[in-house]
XYZ file of C-alpha atoms in Angstrom:
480
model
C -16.869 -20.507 -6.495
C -15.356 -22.480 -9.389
C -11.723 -23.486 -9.331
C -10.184 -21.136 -11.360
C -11.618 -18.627 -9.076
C -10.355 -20.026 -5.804
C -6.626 -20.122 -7.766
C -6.888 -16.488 -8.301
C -7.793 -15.620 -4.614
C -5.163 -18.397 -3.282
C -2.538 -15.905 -5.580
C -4.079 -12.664 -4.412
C -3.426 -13.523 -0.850
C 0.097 -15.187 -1.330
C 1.040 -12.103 -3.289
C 0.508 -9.578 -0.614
C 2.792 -11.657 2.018
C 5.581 -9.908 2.724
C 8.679 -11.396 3.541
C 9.119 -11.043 7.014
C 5.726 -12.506 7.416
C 6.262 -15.242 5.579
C 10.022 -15.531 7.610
C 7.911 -15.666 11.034
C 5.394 -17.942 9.789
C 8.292 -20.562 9.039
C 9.605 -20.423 12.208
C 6.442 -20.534 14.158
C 5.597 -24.103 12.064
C 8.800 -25.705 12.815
C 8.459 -24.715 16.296
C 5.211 -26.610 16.669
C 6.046 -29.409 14.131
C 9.893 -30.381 15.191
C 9.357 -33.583 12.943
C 8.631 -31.896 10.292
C 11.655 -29.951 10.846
C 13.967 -32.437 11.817
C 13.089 -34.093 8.350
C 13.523 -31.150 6.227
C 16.991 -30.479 7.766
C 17.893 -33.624 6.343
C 16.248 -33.693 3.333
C 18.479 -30.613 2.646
C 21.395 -31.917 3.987
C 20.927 -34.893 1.434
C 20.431 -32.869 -1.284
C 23.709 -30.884 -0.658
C 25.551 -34.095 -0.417
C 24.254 -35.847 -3.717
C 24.395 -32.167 -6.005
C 27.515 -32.860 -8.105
C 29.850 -29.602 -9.017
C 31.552 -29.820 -12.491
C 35.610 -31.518 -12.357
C 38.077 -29.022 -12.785
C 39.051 -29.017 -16.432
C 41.873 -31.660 -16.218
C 43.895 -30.657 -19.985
C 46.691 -33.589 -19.181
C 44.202 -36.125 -18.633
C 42.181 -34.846 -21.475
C 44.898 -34.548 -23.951
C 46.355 -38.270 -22.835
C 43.208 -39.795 -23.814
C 42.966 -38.317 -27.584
C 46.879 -40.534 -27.949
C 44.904 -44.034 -27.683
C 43.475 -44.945 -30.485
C 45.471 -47.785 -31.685
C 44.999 -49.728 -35.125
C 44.601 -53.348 -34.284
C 45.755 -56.778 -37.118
C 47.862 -54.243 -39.348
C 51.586 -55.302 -39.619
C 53.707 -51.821 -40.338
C 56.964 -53.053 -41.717
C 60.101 -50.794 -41.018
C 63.300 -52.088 -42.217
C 63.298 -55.739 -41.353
C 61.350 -55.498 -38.331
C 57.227 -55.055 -37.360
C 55.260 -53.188 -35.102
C 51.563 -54.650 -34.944
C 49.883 -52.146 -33.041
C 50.219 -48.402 -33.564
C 48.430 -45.172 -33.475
C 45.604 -44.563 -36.207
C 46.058 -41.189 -36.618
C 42.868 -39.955 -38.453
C 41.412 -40.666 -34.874
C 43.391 -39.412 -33.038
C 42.951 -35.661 -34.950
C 38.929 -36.315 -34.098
C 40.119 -36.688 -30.614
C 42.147 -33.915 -30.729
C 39.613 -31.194 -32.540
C 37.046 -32.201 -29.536
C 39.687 -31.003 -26.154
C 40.244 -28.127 -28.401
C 36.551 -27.229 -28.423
C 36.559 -27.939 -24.929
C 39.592 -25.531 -24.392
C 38.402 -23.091 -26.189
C 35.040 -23.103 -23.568
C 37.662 -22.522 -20.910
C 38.478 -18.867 -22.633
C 34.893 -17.918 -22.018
C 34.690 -19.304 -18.445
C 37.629 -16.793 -18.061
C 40.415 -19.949 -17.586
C 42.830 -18.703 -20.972
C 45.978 -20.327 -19.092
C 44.110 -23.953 -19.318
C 43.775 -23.747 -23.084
C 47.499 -22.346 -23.957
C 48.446 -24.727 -21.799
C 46.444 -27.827 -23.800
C 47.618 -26.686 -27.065
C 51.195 -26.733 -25.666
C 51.093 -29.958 -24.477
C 49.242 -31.260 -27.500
C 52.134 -29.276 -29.842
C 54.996 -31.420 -27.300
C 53.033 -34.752 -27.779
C 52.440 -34.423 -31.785
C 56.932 -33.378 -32.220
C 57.261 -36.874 -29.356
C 55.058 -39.220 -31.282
C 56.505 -37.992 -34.669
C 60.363 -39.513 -33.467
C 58.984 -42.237 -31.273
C 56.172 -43.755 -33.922
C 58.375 -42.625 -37.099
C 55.905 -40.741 -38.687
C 58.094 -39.354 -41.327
C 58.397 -43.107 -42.516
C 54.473 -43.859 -42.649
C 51.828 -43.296 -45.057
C 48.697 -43.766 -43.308
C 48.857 -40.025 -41.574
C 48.289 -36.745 -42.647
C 49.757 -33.555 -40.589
C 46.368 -32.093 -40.601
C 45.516 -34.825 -37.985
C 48.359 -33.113 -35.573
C 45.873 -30.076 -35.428
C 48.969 -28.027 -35.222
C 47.167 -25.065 -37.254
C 44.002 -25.354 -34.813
C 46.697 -25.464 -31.544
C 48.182 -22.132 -33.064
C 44.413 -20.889 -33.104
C 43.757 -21.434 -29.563
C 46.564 -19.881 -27.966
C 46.042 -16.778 -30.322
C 42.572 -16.835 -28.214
C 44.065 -17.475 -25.529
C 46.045 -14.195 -25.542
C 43.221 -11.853 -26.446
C 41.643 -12.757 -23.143
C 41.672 -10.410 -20.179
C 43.457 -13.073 -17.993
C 46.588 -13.881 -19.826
C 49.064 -10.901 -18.381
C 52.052 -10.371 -20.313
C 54.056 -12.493 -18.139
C 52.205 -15.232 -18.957
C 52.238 -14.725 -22.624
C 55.824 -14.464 -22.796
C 56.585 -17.684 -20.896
C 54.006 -19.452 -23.348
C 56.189 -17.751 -26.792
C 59.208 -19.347 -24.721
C 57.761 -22.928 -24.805
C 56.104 -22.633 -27.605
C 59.484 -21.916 -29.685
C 61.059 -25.179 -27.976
C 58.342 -26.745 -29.373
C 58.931 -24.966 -32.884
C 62.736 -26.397 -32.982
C 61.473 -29.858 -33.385
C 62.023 -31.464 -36.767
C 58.579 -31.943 -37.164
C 58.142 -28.344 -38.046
C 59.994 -28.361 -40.780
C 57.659 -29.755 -42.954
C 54.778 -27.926 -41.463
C 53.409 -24.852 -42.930
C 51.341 -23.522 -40.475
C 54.120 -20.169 -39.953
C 54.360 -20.370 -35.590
C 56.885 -17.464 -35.302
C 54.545 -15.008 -36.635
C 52.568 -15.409 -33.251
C 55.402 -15.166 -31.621
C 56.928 -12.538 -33.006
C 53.795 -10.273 -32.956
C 53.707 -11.224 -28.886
C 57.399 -10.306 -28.223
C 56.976 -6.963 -30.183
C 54.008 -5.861 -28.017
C 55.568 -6.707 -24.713
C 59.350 -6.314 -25.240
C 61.104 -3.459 -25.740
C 64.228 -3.320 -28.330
C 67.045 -4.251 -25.399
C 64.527 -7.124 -24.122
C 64.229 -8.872 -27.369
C 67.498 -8.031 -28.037
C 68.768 -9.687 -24.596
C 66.286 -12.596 -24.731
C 67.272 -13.665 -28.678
C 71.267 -13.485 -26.765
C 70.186 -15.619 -24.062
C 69.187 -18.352 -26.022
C 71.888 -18.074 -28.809
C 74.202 -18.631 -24.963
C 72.363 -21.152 -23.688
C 71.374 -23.329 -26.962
C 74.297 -26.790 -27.467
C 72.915 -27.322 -31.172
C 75.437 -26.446 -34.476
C 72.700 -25.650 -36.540
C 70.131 -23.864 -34.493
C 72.938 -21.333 -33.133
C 73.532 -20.343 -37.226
C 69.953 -19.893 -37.389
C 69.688 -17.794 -34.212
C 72.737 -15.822 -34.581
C 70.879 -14.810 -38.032
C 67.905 -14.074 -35.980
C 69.771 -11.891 -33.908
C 72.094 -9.858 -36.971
C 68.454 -10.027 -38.635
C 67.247 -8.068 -35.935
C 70.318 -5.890 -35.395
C 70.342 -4.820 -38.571
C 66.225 -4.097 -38.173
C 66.932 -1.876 -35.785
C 69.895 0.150 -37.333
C 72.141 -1.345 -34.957
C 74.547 -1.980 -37.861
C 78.001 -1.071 -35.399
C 76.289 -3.939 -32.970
C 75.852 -6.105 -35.651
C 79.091 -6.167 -37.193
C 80.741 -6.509 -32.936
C 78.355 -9.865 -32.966
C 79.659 -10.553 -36.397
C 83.598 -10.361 -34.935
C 82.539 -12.376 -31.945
C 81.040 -15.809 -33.983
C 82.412 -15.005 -37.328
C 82.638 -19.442 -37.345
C 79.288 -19.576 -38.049
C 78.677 -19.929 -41.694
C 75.459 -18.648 -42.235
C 76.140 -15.422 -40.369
C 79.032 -15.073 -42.324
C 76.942 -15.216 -45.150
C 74.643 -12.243 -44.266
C 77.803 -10.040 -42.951
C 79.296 -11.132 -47.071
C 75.745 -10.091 -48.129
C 76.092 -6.707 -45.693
C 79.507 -5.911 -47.315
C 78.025 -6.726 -51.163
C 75.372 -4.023 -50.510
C 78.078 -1.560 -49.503
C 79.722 -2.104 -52.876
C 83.030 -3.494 -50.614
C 83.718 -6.558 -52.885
C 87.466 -6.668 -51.980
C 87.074 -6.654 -48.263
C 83.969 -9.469 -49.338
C 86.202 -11.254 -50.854
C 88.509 -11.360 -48.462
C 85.720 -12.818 -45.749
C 84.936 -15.507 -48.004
C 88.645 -16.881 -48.225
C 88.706 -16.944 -44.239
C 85.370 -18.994 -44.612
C 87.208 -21.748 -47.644
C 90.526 -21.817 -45.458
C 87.863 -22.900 -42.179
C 85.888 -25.122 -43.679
C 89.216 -26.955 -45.326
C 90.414 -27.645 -41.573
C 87.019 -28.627 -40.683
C 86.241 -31.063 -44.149
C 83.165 -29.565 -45.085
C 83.305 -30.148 -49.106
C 80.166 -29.285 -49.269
C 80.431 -25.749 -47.869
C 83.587 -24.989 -49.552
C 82.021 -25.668 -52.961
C 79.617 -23.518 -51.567
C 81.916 -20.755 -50.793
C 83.970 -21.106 -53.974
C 80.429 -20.689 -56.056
C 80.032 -17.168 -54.154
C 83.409 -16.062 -54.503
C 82.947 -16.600 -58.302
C 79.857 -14.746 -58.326
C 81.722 -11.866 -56.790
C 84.582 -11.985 -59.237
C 82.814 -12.399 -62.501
C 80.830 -9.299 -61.096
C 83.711 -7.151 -60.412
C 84.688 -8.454 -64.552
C 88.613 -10.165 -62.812
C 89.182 -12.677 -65.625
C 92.361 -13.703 -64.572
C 90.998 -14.274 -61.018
C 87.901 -16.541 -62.603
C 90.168 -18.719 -64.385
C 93.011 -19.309 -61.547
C 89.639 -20.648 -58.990
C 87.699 -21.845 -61.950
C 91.219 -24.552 -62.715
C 90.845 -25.043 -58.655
C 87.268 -26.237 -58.746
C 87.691 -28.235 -61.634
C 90.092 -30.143 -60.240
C 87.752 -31.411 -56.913
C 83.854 -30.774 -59.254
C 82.200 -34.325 -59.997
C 79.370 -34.389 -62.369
C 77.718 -32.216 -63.575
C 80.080 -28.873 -62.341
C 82.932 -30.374 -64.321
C 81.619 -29.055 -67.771
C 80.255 -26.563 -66.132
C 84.245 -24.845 -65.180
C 85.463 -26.503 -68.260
C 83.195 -24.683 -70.353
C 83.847 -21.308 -68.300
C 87.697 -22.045 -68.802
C 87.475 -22.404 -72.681
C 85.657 -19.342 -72.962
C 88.122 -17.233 -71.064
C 91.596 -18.490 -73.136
C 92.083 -17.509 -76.587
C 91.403 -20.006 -78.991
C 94.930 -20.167 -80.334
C 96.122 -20.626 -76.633
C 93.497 -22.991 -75.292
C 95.157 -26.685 -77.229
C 98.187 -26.357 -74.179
C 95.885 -25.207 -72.041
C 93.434 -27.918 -72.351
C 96.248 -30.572 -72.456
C 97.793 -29.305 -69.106
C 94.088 -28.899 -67.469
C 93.669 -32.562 -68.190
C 97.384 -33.950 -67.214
C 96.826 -36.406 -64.866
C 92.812 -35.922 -64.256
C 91.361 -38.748 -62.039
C 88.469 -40.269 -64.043
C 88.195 -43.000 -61.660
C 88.157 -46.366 -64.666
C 84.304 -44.566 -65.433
C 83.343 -45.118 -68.760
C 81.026 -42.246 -68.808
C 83.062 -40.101 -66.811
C 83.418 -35.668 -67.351
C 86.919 -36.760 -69.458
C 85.110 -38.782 -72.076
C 82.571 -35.845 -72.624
C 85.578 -33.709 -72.894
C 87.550 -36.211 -75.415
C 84.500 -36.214 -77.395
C 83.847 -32.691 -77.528
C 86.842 -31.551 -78.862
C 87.220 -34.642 -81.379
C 90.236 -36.238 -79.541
C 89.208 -39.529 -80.816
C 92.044 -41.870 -79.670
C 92.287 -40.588 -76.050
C 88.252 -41.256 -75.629
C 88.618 -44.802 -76.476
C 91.631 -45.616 -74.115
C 89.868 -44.112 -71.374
C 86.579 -46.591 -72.287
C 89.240 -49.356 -73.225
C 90.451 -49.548 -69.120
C 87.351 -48.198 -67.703
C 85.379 -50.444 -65.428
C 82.424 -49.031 -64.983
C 79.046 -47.567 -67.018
C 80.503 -48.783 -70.537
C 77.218 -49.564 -71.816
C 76.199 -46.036 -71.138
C 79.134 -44.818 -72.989
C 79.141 -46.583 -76.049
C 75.084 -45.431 -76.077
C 76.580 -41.912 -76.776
C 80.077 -42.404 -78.024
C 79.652 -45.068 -80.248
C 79.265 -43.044 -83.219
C 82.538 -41.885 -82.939
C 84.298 -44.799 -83.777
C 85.388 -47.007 -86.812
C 83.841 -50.652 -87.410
C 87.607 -52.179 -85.843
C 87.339 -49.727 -82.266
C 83.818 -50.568 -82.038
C 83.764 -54.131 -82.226
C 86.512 -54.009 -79.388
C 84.283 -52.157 -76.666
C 81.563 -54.223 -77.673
C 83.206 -57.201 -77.001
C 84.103 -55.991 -73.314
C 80.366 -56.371 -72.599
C 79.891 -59.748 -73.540
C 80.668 -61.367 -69.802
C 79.003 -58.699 -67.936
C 75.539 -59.430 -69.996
C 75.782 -63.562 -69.892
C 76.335 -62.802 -66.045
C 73.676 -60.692 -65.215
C 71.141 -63.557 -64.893
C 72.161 -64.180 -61.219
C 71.430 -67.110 -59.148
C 68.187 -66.185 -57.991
C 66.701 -64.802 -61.595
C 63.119 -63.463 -61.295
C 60.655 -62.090 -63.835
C 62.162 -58.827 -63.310
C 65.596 -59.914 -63.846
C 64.222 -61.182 -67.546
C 62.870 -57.737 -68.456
C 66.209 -56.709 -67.238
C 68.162 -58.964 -69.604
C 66.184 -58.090 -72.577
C 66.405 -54.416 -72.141
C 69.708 -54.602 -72.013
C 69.521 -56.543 -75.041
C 67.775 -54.234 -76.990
C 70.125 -50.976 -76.056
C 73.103 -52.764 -77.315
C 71.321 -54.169 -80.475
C 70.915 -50.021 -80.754
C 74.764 -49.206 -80.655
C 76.151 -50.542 -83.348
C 76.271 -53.563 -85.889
C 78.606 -54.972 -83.327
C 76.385 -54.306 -80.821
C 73.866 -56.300 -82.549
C 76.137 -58.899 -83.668
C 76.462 -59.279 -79.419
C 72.863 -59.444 -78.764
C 71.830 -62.039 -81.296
C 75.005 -64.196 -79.985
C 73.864 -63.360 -76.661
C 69.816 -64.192 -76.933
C 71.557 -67.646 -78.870
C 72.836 -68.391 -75.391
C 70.265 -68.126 -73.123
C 67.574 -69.694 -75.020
C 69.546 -72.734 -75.705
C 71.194 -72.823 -72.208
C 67.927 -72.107 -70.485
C 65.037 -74.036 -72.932
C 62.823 -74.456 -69.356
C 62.606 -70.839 -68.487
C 59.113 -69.944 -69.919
C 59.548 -66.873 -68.650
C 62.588 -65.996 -69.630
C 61.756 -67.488 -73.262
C 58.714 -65.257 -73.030
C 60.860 -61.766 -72.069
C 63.391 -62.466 -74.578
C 61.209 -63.287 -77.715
C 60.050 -59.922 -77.155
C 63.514 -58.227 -78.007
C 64.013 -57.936 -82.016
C 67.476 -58.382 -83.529
């Protein structure tokens, strides 16, 4: 019998074994061969002891890690002082993409919580490290390397698995909308609210949202985010034909300038532009008390909109005089303009002369008045305002110049003279040259006095200065 024969008969006979036999046979063997059995007890007992089961997936300690890669001899200046070591952030995104694979292996082994809960704590880290390393300062990062997009991702997995109940879901939307509030996030445009918008309109009903968007609007210390949720909430109000509930919240934080926006906005769609109107002079009134310029410019630009669409003239020009008096450039034409087009012709000379009574040009040269003087050809007013001013006369004279006879020109010129032979400075570099010389060449542009100045000027330095080859060199460039 050949060995391939004796296999097959070997497999016949193990084959029709049953189990029970082959149960009794075991126990008869290490009844009369106890060594044997002694040993294979603790063989097995060895082998139990050395098998090693998978770690629990550890996200914190997995997340940590991806937040040290550190770039070594590179000297980050900020302001006048260095930091030699900080975080290379092109590794730490590779870092980052490979615990998200991971997490994302957790969904499958039925563990969803695990990978919301690394992309949270990854999303906390990125808004942390982007105060703490002053990221918005740097160059040398990119916000695809915060794998903010890819975090967003994973707990949208997350919650299409079987094991995140909506409990859990809606405590992740709460963190995750901390998270959100960071300034970080408002350069990012990965859109986070949609995700958790979509959650809280699955699981909520109208009252829940409703109640939840109020509880945080209570509980939140921050100016600016309550404007932005208390818009969240009329938003939503007004979503849900709540408009009676919406105009209650209204009544109860009217302060808030941004909702008092949308309830002006409410009443413009209503076609109520007196009682509008009337909202928006409460709003210029608070924000006087509370010196916010910038929001009662604000305020007096909407109330203008409102009044030039209702076609009230008279009411334009009395707040269009108002504004002009506190505008800086460039509103000041702006009203001025607005102003001349409302008054007759015949009536606007007084007008005009009473407008600018006592206007506050501050000694600038090139200030809203001398546009005006120029404009309507009042010739001798424009040059005593450049005559006293202090400020920006070569800028002037580059566009009022023209305006003037040989005599009045000569005289502005000559105010530039000390301000030019000064501007070397005591610590003159090769910029400071080009400097010089461009100056030179814009007032060589004004006028023949102007050019008269420049030659006399150039004289100066290159005979007061004959071992400056690089001044020599920047000035032979200019031609007189």
């Amino acid at each position: 019998m050949n060995q391939k024969t004796k296999q097959e008969s070997v497999d016949t006979m193990l084959a029709e074994i049953t189990d029970d036999e082959l149960l009794r046979f075991a126990k008869e063997y290490m009844r009369s061969h106890p060594a044997m059995a002694k040993a294979f007890e603790e063989s097995r007992k060895r082998q139990l002891t050395e098998t090693k089961h998978p770690a629990p997936y550890d996200y914190k300690t997995e997340v940590a890690k991806c937040y040290t890669h550190v770039m070594k001899r590179v000297r980050w200046e900020r302001d006048w002082s260095h930091q030699p070591d900080y975080l290379d952030w092109e590794e730490v995104g590779i870092a980052l993409k490979k615990v998200i694979r991971k997490a994302k292996d957790q969904i499958a082994d039925g563990n969803p919580i695990a990978a919301a809960e690394t992309a949270l704590l990854i999303l906390n880290t990125d808004t942390l490290q982007y105060e703490e390393d002053f990221l918005y300062e740097r160059e040398d990062w990119d916000m695809d390397d915060l794998c903010i997009e890819e975090c967003v991702d994973l707990i949208s997995l997350s919650f299409k698995s079987p094991g995140m109940d909506s409990r859990l879901k809606l405590d992740v939307c709460d963190r995750l909308e901390q998270i959100w509030r960071s300034d970080l996030f408002d350069y990012c445009e990965t859109d986070i609210t949609e995700i958790i918008d979509s959650t809280r309109d699955s699981l909520m009903t109208e009252s829940e949202r409703l109640a939840h968007m109020k509880r945080n609007f209570d509980k939140e210390a921050s100016d600016w985010r309550r404007e932005s949720l208390s818009c969240e909430i009329w938003d939503f109000l007004m979503k849900c034909n709540h408009k009676d509930e919406a105009i209650e919240f209204f009544n109860q934080n009217h302060e808030l300038s941004e909702l008092r926006q949308r309830y002006v906005d409410h009443l413009l769609s209503l076609g109520q532009e007196k009682e509008a109107i009337g909202i928006v002079d409460d709003a210029i009134i608070l924000c006087k008390k509370r010196s916010m310029a910038g929001l009662v410019r604000g305020w007096q630009e909407k109330k203008m909109a409102i009044l030039e669409s209702m076609n009230d003239n008279p009411a334009v020009l009395i707040l269009c005089r108002e504004m002009f008096a506190d505008a800086r450039n460039p509103e000041v034409l702006n009203y001025y303009h607005k102003m001349k087009s409302l008054i007759p012709p015949a009536e606007w000379p007084e007008y005009r002369d009473k407008l600018l009574k006592g206007y506050d040009y501050g000694y600038d040269a090139d200030s809203p008045l001398s546009a005006i003087f120029a404009e309507e050809g009042l010739i001798e007013r424009l040059f005593d305002v450049m005559a006293t001013s202090r400020f920006n006369l070569m800028t002037a004279l580059q566009k009022y110049a023209k305006h003037f006879d040989a005599q009045q020109q000569k005289i502005l010129v000559a105010r530039l003279e000390k301000d030019i032979i000064c501007s070397l400075g005591y610590n003159p570099t090769r910029k400071s040259y080009q400097a010089i010389a461009a100056k030179l060449k814009n007032l060589a542009a004004i006028c023949p006095a102007g050019r008269e100045l420049a030659r006399k000027v150039l004289d100066h330095y290159l005979t007061t200065y004959p071992n400056r080859p690089a001044l020599r060199e920047e000035l032979s460039k200019v031609r007189i």
